[in-house]
PDB file of C-alpha atoms in Angstrom:
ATOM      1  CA  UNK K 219       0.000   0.000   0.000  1.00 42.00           C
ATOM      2  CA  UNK K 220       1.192   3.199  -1.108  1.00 40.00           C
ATOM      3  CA  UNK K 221       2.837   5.390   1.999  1.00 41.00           C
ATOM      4  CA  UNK K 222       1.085   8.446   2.896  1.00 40.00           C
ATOM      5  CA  UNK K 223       3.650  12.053   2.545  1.00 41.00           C
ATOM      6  CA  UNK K 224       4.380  12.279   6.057  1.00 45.00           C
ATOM      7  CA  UNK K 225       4.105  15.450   8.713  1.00 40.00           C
ATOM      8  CA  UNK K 226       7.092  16.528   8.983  1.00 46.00           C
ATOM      9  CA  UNK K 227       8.072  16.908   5.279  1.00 41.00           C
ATOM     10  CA  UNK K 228       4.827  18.837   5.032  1.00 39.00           C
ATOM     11  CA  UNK K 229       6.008  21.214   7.963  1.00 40.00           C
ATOM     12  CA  UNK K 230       9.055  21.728   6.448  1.00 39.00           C
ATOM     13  CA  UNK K 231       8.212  22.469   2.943  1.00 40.00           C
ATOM     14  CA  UNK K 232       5.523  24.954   4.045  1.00 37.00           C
ATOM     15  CA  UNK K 233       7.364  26.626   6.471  1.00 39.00           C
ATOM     16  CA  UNK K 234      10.529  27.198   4.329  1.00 37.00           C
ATOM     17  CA  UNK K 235       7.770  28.510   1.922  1.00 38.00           C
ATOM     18  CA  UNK K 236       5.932  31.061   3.887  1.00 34.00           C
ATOM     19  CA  UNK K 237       8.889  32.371   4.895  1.00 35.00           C
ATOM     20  CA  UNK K 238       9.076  33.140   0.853  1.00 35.00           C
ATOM     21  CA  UNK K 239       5.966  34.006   0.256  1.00 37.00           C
ATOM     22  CA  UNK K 240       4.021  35.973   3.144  1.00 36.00           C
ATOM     23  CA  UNK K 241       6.329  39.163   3.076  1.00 40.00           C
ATOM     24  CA  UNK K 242       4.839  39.411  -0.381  1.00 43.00           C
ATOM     25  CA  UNK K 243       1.333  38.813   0.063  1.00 40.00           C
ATOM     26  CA  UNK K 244       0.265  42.636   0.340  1.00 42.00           C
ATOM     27  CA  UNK K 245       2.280  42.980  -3.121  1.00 44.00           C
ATOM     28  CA  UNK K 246       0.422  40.470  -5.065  1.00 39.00           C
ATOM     29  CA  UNK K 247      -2.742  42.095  -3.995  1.00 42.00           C
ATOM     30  CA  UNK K 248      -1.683  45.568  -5.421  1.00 46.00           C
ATOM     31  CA  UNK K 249      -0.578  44.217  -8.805  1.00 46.00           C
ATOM     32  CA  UNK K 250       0.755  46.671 -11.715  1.00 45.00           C
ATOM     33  CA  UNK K 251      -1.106  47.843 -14.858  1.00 44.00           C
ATOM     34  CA  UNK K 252      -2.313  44.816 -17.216  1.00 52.00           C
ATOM     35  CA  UNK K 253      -1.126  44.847 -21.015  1.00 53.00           C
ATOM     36  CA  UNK K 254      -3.771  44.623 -23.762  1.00 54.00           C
ATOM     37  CA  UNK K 255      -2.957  41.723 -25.371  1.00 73.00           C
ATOM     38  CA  UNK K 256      -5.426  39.126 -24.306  1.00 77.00           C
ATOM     39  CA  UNK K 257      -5.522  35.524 -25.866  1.00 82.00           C
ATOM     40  CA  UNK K 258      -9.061  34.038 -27.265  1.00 80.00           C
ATOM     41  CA  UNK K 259     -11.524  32.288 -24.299  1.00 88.00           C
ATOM     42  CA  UNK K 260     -12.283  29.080 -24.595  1.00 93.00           C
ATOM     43  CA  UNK K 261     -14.471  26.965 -21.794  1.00 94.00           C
ATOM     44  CA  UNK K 262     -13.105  24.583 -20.153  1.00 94.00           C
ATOM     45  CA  UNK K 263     -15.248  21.777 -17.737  1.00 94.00           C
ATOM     46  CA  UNK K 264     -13.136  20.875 -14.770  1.00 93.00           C
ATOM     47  CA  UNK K 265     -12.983  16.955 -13.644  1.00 92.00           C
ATOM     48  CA  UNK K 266     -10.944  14.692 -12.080  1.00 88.00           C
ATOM     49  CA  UNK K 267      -8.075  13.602 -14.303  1.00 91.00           C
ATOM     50  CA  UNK K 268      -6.896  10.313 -12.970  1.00 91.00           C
ATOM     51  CA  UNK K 269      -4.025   9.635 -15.257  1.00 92.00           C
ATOM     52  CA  UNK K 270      -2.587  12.758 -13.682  1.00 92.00           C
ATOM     53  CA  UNK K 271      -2.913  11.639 -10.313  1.00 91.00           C
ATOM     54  CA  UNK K 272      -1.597   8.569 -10.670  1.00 92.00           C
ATOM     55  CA  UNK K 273       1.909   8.267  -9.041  1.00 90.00           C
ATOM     56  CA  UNK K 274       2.998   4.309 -10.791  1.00 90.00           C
ATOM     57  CA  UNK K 275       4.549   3.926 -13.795  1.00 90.00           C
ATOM     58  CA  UNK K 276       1.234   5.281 -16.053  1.00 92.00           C
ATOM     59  CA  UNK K 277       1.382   8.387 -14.406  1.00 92.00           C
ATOM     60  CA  UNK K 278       5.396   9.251 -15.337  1.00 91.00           C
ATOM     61  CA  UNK K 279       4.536   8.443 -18.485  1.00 92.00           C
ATOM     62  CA  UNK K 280       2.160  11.179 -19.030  1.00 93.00           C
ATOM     63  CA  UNK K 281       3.782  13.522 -16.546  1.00 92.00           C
ATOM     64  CA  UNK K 282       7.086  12.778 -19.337  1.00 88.00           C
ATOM     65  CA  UNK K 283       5.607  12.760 -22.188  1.00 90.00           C
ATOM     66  CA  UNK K 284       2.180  15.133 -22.375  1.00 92.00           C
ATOM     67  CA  UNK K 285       2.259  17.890 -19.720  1.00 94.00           C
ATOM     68  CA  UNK K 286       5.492  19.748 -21.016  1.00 94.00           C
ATOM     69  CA  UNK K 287       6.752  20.281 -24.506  1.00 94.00           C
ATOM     70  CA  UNK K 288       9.800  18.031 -25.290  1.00 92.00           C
ATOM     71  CA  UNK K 289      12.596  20.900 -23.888  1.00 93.00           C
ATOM     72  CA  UNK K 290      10.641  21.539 -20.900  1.00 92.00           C
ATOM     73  CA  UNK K 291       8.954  24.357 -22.323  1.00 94.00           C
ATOM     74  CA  UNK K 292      11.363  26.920 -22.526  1.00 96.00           C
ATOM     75  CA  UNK K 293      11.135  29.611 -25.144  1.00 95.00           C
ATOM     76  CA  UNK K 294      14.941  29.615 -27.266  1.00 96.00           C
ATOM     77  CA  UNK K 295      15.605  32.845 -28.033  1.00 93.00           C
ATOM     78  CA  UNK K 296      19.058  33.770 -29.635  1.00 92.00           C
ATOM     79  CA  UNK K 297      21.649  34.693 -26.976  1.00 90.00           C
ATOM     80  CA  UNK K 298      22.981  38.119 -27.284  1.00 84.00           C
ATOM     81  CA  UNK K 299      22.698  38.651 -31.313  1.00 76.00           C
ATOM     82  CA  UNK K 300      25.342  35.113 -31.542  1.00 79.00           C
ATOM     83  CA  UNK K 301      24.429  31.584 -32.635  1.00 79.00           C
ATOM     84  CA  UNK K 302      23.668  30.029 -29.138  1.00 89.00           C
ATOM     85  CA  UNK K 303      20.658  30.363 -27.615  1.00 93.00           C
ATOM     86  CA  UNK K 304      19.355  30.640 -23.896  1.00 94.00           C
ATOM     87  CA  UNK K 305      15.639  29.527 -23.042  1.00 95.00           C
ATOM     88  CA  UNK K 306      13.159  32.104 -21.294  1.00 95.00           C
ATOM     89  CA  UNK K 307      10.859  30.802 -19.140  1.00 96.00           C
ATOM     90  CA  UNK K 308       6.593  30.889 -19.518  1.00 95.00           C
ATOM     91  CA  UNK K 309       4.292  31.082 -16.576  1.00 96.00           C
ATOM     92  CA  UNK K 310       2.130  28.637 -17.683  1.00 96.00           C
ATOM     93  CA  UNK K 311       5.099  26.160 -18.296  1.00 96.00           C
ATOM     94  CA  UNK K 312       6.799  26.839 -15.593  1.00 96.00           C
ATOM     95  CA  UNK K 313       3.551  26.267 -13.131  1.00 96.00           C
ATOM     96  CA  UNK K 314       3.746  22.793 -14.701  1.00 95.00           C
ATOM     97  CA  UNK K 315       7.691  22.271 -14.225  1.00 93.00           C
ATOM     98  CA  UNK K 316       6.822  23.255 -10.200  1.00 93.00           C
ATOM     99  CA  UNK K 317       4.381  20.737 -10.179  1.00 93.00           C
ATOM    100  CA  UNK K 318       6.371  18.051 -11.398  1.00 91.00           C
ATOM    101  CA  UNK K 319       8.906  19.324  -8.499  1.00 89.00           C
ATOM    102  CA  UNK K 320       5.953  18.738  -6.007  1.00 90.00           C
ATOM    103  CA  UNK K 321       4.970  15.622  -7.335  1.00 91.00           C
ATOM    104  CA  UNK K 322       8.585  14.376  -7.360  1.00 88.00           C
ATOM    105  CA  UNK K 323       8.972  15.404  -3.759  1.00 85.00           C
ATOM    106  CA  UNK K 324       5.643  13.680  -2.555  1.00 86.00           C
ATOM    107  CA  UNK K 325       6.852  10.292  -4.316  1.00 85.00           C
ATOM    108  CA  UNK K 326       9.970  10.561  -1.788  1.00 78.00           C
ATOM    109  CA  UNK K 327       7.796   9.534   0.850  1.00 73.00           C
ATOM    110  CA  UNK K 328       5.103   7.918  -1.236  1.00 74.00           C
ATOM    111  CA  UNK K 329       6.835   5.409  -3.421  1.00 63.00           C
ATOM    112  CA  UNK K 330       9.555   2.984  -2.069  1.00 59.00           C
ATOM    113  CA  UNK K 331      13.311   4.736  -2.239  1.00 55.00           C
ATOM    114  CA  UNK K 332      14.257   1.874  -4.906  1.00 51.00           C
ATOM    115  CA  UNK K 333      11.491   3.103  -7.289  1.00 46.00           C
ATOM    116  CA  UNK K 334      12.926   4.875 -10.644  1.00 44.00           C
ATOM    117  CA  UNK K 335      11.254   8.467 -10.805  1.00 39.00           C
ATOM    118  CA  UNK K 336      11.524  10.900 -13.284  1.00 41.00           C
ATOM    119  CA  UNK K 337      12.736  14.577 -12.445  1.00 38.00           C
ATOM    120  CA  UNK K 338      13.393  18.034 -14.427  1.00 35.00           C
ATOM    121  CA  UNK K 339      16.453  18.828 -15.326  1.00 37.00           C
ATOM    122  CA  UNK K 340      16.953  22.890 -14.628  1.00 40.00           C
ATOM    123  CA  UNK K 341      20.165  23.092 -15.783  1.00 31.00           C
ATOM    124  CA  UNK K 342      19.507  21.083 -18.790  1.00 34.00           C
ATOM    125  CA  UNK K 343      16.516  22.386 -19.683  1.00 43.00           C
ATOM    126  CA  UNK K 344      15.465  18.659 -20.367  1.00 42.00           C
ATOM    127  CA  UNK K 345      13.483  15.947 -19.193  1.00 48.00           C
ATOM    128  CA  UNK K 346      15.571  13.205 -17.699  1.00 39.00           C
ATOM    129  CA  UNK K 347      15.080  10.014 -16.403  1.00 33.00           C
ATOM    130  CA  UNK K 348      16.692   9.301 -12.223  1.00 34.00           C
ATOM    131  CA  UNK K 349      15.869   8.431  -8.604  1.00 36.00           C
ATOM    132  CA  UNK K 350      13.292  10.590  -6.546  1.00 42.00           C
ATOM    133  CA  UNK K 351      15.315  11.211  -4.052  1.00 42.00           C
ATOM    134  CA  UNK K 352      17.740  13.719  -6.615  1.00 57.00           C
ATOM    135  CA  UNK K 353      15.051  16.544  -6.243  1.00 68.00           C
ATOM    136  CA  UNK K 354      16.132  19.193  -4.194  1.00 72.00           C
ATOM    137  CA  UNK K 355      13.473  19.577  -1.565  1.00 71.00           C
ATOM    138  CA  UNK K 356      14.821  23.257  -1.152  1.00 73.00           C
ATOM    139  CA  UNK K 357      14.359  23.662  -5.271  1.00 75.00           C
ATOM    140  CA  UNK K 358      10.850  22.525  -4.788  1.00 80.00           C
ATOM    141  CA  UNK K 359       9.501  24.546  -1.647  1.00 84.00           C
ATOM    142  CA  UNK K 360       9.924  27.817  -4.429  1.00 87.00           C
ATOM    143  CA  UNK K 361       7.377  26.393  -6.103  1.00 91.00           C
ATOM    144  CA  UNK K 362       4.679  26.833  -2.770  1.00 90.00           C
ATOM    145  CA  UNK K 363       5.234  30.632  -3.274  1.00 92.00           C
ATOM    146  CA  UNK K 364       5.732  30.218  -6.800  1.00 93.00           C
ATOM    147  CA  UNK K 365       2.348  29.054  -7.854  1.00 93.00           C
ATOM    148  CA  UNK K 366       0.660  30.694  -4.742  1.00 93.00           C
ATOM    149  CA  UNK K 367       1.248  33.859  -7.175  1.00 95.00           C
ATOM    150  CA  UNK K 368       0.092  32.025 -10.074  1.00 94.00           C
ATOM    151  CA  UNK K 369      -3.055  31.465  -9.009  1.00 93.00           C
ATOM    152  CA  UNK K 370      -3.754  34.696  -7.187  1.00 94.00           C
ATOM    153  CA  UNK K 371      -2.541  35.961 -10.576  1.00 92.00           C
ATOM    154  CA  UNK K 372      -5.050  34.024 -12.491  1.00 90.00           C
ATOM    155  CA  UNK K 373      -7.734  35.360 -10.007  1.00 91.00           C
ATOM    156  CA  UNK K 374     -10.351  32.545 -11.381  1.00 93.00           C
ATOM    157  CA  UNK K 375     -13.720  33.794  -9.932  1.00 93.00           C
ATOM    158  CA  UNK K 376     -15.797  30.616 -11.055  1.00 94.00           C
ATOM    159  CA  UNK K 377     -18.139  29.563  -8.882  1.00 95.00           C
ATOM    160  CA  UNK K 378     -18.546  26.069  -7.321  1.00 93.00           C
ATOM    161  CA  UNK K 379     -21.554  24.804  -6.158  1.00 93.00           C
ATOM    162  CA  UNK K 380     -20.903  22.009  -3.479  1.00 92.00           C
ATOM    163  CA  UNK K 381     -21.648  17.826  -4.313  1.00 86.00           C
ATOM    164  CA  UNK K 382     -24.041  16.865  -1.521  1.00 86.00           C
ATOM    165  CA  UNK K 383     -24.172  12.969  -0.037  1.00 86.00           C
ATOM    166  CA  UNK K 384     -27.550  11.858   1.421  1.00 85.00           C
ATOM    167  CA  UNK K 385     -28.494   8.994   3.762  1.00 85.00           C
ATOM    168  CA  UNK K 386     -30.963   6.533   2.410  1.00 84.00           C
ATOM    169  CA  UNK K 387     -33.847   8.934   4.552  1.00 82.00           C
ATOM    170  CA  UNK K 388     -32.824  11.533   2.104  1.00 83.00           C
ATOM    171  CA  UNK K 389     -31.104  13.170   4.526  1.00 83.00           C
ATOM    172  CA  UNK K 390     -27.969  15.173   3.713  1.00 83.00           C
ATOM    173  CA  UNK K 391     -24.778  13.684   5.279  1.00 85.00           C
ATOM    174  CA  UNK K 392     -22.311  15.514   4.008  1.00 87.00           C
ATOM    175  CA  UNK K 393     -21.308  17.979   1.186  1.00 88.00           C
ATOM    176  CA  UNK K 394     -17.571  18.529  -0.759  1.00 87.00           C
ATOM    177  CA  UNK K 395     -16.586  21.003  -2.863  1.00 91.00           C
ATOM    178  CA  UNK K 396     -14.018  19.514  -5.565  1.00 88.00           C
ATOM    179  CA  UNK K 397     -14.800  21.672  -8.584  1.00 91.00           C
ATOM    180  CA  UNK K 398     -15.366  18.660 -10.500  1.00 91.00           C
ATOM    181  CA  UNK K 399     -17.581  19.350 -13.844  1.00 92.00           C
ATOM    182  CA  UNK K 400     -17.779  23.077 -13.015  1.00 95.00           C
ATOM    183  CA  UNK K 401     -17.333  25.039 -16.520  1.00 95.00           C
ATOM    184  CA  UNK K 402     -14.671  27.608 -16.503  1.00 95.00           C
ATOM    185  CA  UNK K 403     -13.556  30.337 -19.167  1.00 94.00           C
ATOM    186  CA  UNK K 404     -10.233  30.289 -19.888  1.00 94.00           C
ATOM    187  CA  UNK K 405      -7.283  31.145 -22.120  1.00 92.00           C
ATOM    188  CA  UNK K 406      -6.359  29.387 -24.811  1.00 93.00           C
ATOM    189  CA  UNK K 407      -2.876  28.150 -24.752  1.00 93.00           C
ATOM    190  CA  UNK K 408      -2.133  27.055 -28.008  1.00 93.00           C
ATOM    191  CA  UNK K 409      -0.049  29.904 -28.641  1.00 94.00           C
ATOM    192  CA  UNK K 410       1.855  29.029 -26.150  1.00 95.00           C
ATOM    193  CA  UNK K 411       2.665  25.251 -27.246  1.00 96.00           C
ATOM    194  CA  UNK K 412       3.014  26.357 -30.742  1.00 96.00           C
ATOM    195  CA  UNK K 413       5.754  29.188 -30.111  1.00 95.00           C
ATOM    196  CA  UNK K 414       7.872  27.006 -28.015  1.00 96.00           C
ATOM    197  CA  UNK K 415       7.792  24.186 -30.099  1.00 95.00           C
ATOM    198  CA  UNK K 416       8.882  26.878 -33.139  1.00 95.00           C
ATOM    199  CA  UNK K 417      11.862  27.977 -31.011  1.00 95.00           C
ATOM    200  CA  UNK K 418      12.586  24.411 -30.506  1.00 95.00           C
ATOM    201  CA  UNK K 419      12.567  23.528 -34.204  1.00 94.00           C
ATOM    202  CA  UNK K 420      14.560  26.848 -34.918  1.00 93.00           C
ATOM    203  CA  UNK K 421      15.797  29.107 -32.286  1.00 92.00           C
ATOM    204  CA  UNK K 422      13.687  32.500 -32.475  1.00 92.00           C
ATOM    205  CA  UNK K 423      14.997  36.573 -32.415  1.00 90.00           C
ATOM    206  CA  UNK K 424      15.109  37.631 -28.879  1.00 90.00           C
ATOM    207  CA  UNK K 425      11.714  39.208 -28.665  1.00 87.00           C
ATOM    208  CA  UNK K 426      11.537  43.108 -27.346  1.00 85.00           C
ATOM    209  CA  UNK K 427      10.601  42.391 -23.765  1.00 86.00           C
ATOM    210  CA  UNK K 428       9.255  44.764 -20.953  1.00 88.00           C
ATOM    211  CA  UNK K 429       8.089  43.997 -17.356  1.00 92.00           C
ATOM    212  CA  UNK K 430       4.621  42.773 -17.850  1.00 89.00           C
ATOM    213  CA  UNK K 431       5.190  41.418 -21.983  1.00 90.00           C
ATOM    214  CA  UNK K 432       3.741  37.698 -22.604  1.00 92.00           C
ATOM    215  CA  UNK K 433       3.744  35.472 -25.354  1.00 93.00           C
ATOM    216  CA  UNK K 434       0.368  37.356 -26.748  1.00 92.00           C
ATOM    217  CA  UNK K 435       2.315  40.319 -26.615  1.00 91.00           C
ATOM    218  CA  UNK K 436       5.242  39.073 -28.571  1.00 90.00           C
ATOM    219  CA  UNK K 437       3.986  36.388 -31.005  1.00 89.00           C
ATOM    220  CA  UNK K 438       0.416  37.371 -30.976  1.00 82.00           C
TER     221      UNK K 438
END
């Protein structure tokens, strides 16, 4: 039976994280002036997506092979007008990088030590293949504050209406919210696969970049 991520790892990657993240709070609730660019909405239903959660061998494979682009989803740009390149990073992709870090680090205590895991490689900018217990739990508690700000960012206002459980009296028992098949409106990221999977082909121009500039901004 599958180990359960025990207390203390869970005390210790969230408090090395607020200590990140709360002097910064105040901040992200003040943010700066949004840029016009906006991509197309497209709606989205919400469910439980098993294949995701699944921490066995099925669940690398998808976690490998479908929830990045092949480099990791860095954006190659040309490096300083010369022939080599150096990746920028994308929210959205790098969201999904931190969660691989989190899921990596809840495997150390969920999956037996001799299991193989796969793990990002930063430097690399690849996908590699090694043991679990090579994440850096201190490179993974930046992603606590790191998506924290993601999400506040995001600022999804949908509304979700609670899934109620009833006796056989037809009494209610018990109610969860888990956002499952709840319709949301939200950006299309095609762009985004498409542009890094350009600069992976063929490394782009270094685009003209300001604080604030996305991919819409850029590519759009």
């Amino acid at each position: 039976m599958m180990a359960y991520l025990s207390a203390g790892l869970l005390a210790f990657l969230l408090a090395y994280t607020l200590t990140l993240s709360l002097p910064d709070l105040q901040e992200m609730r003040n943010p700066g002036p949004a840029h016009s660019q906006q991509p197309p909405a497209i709606k989205s239903t919400f469910e439980h997506l098993r294949k995701l959660e699944d921490l066995g061998p099925a669940g690398d494979e998808i976690w490998n092979s479908d929830v990045l682009p092949r480099e990791g989803g860095f954006l190659w740009v040309q490096a300083n007008n010369t022939e080599n390149r150096e990746g920028w990073g994308i929210t959205m992709f790098h969201a999904l990088h931190c969660l691989q870090m989190v899921r990596e680090v809840f495997k150390i205590a969920a999956v037996p030590s001799d299991h193989d895991e796969s793990h990002y490689s930063q430097l690399s900018g690849r996908r590699s293949v090694s043991h679990s217990h090579h994440v850096d739990p201190k490179h993974a508690t930046h992603c606590f504050s790191y998506l924290y700000q993601v999400i506040t960012c995001g600022a999804d206002g949908t509304l979700e209406p609670p899934q109620r459980k009833f006796d056989a009296q037809g009494r209610e028992t018990s109610w969860v919210v888990n956002g499952a098949g709840v319709q949301h409106k939200c950006r299309d990221p095609q762009l985004l696969w498409d542009v890094v999977g350009n600069s992976e082909q063929k490394v782009l121009e270094r685009p003209a970049w300001q604080q604030g500039y996305t991919v819409w901004d850029a590519f759009g």
